[in-house]
XYZ file of N, CA and C in Angstrom:
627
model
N -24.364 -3.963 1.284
C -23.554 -2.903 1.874
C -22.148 -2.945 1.296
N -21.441 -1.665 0.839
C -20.165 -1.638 0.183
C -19.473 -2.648 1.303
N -18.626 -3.123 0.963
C -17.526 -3.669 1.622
C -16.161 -3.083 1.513
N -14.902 -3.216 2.754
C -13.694 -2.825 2.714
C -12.774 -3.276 1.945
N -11.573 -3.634 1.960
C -10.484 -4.199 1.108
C -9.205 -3.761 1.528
N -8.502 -3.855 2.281
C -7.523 -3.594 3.178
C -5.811 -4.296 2.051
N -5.165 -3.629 1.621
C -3.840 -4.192 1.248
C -2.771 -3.095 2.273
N -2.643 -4.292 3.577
C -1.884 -3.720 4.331
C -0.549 -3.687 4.209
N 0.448 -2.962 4.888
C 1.790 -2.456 4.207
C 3.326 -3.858 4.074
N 3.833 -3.612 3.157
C 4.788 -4.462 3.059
C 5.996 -4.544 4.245
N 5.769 -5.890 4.638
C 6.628 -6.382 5.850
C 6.306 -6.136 7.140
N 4.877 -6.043 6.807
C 3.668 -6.023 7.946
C 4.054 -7.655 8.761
N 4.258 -7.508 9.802
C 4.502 -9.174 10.232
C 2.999 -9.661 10.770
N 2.026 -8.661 10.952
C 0.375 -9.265 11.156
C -0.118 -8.924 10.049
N 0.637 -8.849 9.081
C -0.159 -9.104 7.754
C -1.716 -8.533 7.518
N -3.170 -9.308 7.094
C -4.159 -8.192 7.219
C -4.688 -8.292 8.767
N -4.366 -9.307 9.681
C -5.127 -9.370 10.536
C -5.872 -8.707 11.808
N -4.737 -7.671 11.702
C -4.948 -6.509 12.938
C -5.962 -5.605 11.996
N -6.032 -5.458 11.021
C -6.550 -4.372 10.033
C -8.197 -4.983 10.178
N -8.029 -5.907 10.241
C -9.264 -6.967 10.062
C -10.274 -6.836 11.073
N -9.609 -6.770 12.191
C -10.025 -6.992 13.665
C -10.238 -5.312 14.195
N -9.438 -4.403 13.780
C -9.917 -3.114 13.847
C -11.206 -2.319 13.606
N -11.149 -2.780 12.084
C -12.278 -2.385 11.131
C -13.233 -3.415 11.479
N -13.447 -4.049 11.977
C -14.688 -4.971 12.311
C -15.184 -4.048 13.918
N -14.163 -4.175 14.388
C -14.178 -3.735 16.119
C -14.759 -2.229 15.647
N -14.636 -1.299 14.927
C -15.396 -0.219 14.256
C -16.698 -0.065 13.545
N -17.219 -1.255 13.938
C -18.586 -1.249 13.172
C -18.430 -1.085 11.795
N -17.568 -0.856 10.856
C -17.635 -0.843 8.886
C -18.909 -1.424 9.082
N -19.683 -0.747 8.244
C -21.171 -1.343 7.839
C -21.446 -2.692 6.610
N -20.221 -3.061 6.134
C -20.278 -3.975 5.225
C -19.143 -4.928 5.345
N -18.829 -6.278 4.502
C -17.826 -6.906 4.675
C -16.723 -6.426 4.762
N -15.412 -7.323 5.907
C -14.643 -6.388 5.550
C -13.279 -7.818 5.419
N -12.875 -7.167 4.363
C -11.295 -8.213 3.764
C -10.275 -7.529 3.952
N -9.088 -8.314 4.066
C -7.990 -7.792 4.746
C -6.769 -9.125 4.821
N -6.715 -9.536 3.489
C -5.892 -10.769 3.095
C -4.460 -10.418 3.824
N -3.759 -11.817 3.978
C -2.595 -11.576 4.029
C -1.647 -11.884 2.628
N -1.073 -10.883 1.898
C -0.336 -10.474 1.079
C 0.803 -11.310 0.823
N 0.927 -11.312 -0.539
C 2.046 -12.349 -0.640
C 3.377 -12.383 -0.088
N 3.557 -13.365 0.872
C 4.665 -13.622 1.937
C 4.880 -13.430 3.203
N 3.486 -12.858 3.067
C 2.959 -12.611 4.854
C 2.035 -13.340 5.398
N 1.990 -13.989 6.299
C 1.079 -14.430 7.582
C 0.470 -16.034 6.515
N -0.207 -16.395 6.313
C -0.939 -17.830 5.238
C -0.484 -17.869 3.702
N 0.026 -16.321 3.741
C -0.026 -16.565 2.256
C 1.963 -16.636 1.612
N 2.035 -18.010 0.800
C 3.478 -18.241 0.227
C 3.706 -16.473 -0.603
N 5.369 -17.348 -0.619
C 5.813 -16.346 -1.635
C 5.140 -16.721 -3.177
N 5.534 -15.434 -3.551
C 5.393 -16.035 -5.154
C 6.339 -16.720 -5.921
N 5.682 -17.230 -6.927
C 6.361 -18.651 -7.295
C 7.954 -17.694 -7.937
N 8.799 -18.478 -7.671
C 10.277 -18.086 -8.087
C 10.786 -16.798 -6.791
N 9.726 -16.410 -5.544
C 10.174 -15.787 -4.560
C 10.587 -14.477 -5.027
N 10.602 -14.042 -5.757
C 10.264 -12.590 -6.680
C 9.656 -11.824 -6.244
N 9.603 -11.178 -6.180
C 9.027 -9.854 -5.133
C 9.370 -8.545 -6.039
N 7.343 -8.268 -6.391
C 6.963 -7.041 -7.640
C 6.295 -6.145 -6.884
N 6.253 -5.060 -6.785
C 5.548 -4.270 -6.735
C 3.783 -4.095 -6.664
N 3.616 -4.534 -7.758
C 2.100 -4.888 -8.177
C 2.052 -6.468 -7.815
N 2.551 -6.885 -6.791
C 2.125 -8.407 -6.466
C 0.884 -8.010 -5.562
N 0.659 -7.302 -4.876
C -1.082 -7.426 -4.250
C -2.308 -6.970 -5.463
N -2.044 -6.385 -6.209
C -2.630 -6.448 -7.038
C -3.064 -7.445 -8.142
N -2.611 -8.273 -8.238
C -2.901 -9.688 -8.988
C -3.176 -10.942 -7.800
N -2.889 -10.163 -6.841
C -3.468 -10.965 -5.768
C -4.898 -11.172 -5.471
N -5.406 -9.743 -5.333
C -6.716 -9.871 -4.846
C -8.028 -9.338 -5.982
N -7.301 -8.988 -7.396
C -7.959 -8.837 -8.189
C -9.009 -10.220 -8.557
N -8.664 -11.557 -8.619
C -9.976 -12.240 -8.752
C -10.791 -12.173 -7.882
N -10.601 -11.816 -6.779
C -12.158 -11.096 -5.720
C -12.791 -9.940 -5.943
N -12.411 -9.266 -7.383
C -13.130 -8.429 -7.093
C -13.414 -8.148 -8.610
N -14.723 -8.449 -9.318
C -15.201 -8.968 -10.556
C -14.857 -7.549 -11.712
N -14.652 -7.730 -12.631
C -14.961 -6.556 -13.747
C -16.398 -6.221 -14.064
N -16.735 -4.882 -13.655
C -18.230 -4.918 -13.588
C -18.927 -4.620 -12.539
N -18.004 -5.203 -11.229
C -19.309 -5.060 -9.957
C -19.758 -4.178 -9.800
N -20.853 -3.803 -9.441
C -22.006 -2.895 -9.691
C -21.691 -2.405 -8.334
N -21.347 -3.053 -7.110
C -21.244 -2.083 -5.743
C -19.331 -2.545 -5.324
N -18.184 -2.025 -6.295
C -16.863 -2.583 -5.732
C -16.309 -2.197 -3.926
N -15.529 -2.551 -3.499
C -14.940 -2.247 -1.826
C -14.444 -0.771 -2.237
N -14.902 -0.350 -0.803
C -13.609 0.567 -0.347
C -12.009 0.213 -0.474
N -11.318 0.209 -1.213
C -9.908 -0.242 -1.146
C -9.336 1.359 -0.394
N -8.590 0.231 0.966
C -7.556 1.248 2.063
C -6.415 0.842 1.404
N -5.068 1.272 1.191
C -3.991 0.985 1.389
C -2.759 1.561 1.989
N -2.397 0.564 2.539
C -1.337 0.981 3.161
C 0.410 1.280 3.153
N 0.953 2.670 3.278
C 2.458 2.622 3.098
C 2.592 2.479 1.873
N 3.415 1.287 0.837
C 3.924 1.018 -0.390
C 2.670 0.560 -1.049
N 1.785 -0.290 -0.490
C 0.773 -0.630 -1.066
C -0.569 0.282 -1.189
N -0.605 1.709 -0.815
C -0.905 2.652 -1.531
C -1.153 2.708 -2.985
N 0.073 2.781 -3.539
C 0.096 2.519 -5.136
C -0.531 1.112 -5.332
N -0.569 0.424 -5.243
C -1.951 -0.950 -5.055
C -3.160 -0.493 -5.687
N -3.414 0.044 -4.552
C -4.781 0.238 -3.994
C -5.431 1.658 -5.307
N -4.588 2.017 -5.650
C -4.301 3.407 -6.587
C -4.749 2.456 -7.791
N -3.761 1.731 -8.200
C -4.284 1.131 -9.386
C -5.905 0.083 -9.556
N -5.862 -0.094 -8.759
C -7.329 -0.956 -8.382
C -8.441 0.050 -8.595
N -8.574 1.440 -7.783
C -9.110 2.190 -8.607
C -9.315 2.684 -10.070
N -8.119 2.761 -10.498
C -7.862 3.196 -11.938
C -8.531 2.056 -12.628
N -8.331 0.505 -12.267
C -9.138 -0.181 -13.345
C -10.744 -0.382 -12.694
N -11.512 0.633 -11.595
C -12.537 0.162 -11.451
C -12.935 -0.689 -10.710
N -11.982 -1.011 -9.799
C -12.064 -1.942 -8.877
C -12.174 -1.551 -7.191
N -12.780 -0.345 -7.175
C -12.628 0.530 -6.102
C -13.764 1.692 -6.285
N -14.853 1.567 -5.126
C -15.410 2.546 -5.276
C -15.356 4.010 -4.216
N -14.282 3.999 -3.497
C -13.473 4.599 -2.776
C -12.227 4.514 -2.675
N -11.114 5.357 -2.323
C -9.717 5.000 -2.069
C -9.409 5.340 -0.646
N -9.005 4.989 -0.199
C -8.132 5.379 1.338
C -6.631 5.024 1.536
N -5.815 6.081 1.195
C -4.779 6.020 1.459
C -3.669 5.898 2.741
N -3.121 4.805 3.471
C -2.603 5.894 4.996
C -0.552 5.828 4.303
N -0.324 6.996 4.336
C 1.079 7.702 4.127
C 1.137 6.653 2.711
N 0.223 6.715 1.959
C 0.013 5.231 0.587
C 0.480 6.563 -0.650
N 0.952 8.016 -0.843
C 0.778 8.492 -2.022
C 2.327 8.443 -2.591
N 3.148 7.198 -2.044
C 4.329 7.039 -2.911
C 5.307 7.648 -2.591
N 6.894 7.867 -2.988
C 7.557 8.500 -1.932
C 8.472 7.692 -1.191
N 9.794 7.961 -0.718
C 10.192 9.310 -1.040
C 10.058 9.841 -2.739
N 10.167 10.874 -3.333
C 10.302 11.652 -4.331
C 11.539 11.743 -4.424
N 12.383 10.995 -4.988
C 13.722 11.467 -5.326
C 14.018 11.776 -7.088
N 15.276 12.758 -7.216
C 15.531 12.717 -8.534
C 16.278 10.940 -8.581
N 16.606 11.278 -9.925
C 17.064 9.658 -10.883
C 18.010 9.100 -9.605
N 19.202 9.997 -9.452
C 20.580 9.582 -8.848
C 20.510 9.077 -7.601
N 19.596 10.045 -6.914
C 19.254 9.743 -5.331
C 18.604 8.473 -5.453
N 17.377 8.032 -5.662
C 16.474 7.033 -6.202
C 17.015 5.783 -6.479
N 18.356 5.398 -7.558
C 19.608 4.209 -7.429
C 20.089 4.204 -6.644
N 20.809 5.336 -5.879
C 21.065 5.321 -4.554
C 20.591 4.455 -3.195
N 19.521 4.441 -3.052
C 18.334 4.399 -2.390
C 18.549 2.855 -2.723
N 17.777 2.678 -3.554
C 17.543 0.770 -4.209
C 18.988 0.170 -3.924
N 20.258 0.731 -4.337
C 21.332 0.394 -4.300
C 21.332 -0.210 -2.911
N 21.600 0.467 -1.581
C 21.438 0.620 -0.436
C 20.583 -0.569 -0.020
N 19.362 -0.343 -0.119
C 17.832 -1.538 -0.066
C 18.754 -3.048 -0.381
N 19.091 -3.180 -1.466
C 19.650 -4.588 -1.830
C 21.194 -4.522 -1.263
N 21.693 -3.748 -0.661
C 23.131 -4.610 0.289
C 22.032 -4.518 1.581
N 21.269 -4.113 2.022
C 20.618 -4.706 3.238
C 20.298 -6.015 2.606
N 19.155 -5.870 2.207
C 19.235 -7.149 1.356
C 20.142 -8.293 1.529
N 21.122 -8.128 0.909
C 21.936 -8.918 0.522
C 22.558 -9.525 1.993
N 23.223 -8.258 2.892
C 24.039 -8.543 3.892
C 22.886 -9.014 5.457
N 21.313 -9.771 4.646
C 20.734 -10.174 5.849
C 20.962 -11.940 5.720
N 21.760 -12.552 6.722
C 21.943 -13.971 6.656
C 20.237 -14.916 6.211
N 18.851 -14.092 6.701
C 17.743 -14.569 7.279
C 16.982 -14.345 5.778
N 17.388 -13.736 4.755
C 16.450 -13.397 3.496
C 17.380 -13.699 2.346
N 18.580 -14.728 2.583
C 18.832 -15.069 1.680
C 18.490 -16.489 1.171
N 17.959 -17.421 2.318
C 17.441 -18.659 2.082
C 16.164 -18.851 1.554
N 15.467 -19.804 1.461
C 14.330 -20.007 0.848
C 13.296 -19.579 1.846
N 12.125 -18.868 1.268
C 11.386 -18.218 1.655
C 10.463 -19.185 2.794
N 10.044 -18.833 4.304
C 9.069 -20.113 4.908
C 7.679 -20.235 3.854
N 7.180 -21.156 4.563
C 6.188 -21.393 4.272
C 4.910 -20.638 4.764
N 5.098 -20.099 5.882
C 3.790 -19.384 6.466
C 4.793 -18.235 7.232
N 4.309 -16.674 7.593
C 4.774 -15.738 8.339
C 5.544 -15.329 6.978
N 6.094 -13.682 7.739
C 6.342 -13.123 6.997
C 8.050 -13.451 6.132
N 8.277 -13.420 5.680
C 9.225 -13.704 4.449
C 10.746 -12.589 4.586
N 11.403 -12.563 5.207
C 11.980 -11.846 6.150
C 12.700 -11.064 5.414
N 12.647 -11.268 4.092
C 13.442 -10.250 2.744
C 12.235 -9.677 2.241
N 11.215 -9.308 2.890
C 9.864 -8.404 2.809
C 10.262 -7.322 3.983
N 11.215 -7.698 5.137
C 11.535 -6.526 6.300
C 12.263 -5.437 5.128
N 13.102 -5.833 4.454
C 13.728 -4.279 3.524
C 12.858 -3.957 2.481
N 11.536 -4.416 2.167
C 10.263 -3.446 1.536
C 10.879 -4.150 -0.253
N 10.151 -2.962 -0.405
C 10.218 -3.382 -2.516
C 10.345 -1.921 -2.562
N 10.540 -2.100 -3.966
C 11.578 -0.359 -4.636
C 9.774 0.174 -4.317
N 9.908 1.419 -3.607
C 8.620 2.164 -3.752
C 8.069 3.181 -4.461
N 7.096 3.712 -5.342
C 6.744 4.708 -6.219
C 7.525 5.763 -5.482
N 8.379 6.273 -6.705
C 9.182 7.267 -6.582
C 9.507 8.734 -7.197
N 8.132 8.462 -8.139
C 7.859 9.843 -8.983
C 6.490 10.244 -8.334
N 7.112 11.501 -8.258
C 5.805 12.465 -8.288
C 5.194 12.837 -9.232
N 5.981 12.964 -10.334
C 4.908 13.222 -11.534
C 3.661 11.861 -11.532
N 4.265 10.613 -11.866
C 3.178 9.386 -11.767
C 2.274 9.598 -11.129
N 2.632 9.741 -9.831
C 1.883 9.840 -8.718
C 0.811 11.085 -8.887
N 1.074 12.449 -9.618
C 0.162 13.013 -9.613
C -1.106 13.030 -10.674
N 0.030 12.703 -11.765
C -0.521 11.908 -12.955
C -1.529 10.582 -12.543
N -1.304 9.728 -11.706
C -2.310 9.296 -11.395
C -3.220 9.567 -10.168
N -3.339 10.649 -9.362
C -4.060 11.059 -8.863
C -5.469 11.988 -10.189
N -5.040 12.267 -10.869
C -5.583 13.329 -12.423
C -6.532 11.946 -12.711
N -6.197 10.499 -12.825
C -7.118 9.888 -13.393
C -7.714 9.137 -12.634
N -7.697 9.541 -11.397
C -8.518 8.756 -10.176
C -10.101 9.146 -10.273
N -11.003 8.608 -10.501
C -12.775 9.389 -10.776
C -13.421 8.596 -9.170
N -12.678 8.376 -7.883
C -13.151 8.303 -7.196
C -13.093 8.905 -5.895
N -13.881 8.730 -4.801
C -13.891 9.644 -3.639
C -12.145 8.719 -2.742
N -11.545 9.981 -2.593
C -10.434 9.626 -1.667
C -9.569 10.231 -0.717
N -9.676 9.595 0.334
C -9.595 9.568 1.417
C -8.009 9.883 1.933
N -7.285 10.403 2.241
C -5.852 10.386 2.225
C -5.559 10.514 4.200
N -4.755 9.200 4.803
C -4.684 9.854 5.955
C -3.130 9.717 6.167
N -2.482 10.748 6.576
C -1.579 11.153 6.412
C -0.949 10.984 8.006
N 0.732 10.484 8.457
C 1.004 10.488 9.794
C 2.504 10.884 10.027
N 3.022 10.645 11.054
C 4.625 11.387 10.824
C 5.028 10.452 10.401
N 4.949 8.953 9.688
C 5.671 8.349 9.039
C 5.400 8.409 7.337
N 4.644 9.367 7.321
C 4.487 9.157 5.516
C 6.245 9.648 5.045
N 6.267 8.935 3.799
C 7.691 9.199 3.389
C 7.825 10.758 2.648
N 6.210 11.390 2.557
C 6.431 12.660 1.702
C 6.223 13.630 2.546
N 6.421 15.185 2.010
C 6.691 16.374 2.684
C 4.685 16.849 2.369
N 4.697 17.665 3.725
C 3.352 18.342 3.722
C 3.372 19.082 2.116
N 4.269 19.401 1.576
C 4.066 20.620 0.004
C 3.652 19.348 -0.926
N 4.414 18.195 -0.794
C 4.658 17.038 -1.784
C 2.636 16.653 -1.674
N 2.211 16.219 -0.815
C 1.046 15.524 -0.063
C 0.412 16.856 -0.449
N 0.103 17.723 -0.690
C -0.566 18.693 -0.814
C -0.776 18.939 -2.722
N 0.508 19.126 -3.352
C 0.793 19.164 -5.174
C -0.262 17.510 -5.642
N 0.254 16.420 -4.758
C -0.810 15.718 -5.716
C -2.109 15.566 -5.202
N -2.240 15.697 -3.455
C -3.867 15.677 -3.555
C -4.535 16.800 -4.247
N -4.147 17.929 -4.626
C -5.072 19.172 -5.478
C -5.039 18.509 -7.293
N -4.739 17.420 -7.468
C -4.563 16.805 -8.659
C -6.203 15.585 -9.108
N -6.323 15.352 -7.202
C -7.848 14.506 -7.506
C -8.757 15.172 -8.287
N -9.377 14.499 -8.966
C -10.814 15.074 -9.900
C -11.782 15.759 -8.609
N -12.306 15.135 -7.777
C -12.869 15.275 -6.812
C -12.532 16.322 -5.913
N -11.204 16.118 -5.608
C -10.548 16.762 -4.481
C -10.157 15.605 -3.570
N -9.359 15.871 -2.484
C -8.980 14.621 -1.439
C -9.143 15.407 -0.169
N -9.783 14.531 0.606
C -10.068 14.540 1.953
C -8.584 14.251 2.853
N -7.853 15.353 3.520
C -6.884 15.099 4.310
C -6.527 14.999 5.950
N -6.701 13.706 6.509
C -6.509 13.224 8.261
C -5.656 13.222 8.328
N -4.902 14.003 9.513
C -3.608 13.823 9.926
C -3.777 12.970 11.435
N -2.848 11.944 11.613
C -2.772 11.218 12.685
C -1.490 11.209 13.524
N -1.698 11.051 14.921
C -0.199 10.734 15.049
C 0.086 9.767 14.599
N -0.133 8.710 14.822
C 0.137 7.293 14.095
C -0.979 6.616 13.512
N -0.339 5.652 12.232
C -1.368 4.866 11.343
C -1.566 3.659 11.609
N -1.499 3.107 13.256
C -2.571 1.927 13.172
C -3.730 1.188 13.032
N -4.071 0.559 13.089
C -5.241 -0.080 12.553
C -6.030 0.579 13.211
N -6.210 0.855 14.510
C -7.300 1.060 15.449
C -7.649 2.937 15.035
N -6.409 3.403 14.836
C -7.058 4.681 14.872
C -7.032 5.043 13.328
N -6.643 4.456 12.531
C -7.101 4.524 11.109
C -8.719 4.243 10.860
N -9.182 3.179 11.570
C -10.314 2.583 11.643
C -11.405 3.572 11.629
N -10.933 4.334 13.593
C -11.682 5.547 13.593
C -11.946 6.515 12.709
N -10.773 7.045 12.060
C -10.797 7.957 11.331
C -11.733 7.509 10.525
N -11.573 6.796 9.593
C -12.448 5.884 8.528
C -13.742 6.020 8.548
């Protein structure tokens, strides 16, 4: 039976475990994974405490073989959307499920430095994320997130080379506009399936699912 694959959102402080316990409590007909992400809940920072973008993605890529003949559903969540996006693109996904995951805000260049600018004096001016990262729980310079996909072109551009079925559930916290969420899902090969929720927790993401 396909199995799930959950890369839940950055500075998640339950990390995959609520995701875990949802989607199980939902009957998913196959295994379901739902790691905790680097710097959340069991799992360290990465080495030098660096914090990339594509760090769940080199995360959970040795679980999931080049080749497999039946790959997970990969969900992702928020920033880790784009994750879960690329995991498809190399084949590592035989579904996508996005929740508010299609990247975003969309800013031009100026706004966008702006933005990051901003991100790192939070950053900077938090007494609690400037020390060394714990050892277990979340990593408290993961609460101000990582720079998040910020083009729409990319984003639609890689919706154009997505060849799988996907799922988009959409809530009042996605960072994009109903026109934005609309220009790249008409970009899927397929087409995209669109849920609107009031909110994207585990339990009623599950349902939807």
């Amino acid at each position: 039976m396909t199995g799930v694959l959950v890369l839940h959102d950055v500075g998640d402080p339950d990390g995959g475990a609520r995701w875990r316990a949802a989607l199980e409590a939902a009957a998913w007909p196959g295994p379901v994974s739902a790691p905790d992400l680097p710097g959340h809940g069991s799992s360290p920072a990465p080495v030098g405490g660096t914090y990339e973008l594509t760090d769940p993605v080199l995360a959970v890529l040795p679980s999931i073989p080049a080749g497999d003949p039946d790959p997970p559903v990969v969900l992702g969540v928020g920033t880790n959307g784009w994750c879960a996006s690329i995991l498809a693109l190399g084949g590592r996904a035989s579904a996508l499920v996005l929740v508010d995951g299609l990247g975003g805000p969309f800013l031009v260049q100026a706004d966008a430095m702006a933005a990051e600018r901003a991100r790192l004096r939070r950053l900077v001016d938090d007494p609690d994320a400037v020390g060394p990262p714990p050892a277990t729980g979340l990593d408290p310079r993961l609460r101000h997130g990582v720079g998040p996909l910020g083009s729409r072109a990319v984003a639609e551009r890689t919706a154009a080379a997505t060849a799988v079925p996907v799922l988009l559930v959409e809530t009042g916290a996605s960072p994009v506009t109903a026109e934005e969420r609309d220009a790249v899902a008409s970009r899927y090969p397929g087409g995209a399936t669109v849920v609107e929720l009031a909110a994207g927790d585990p339990d009623a993401v599950a349902a939807a699912v």
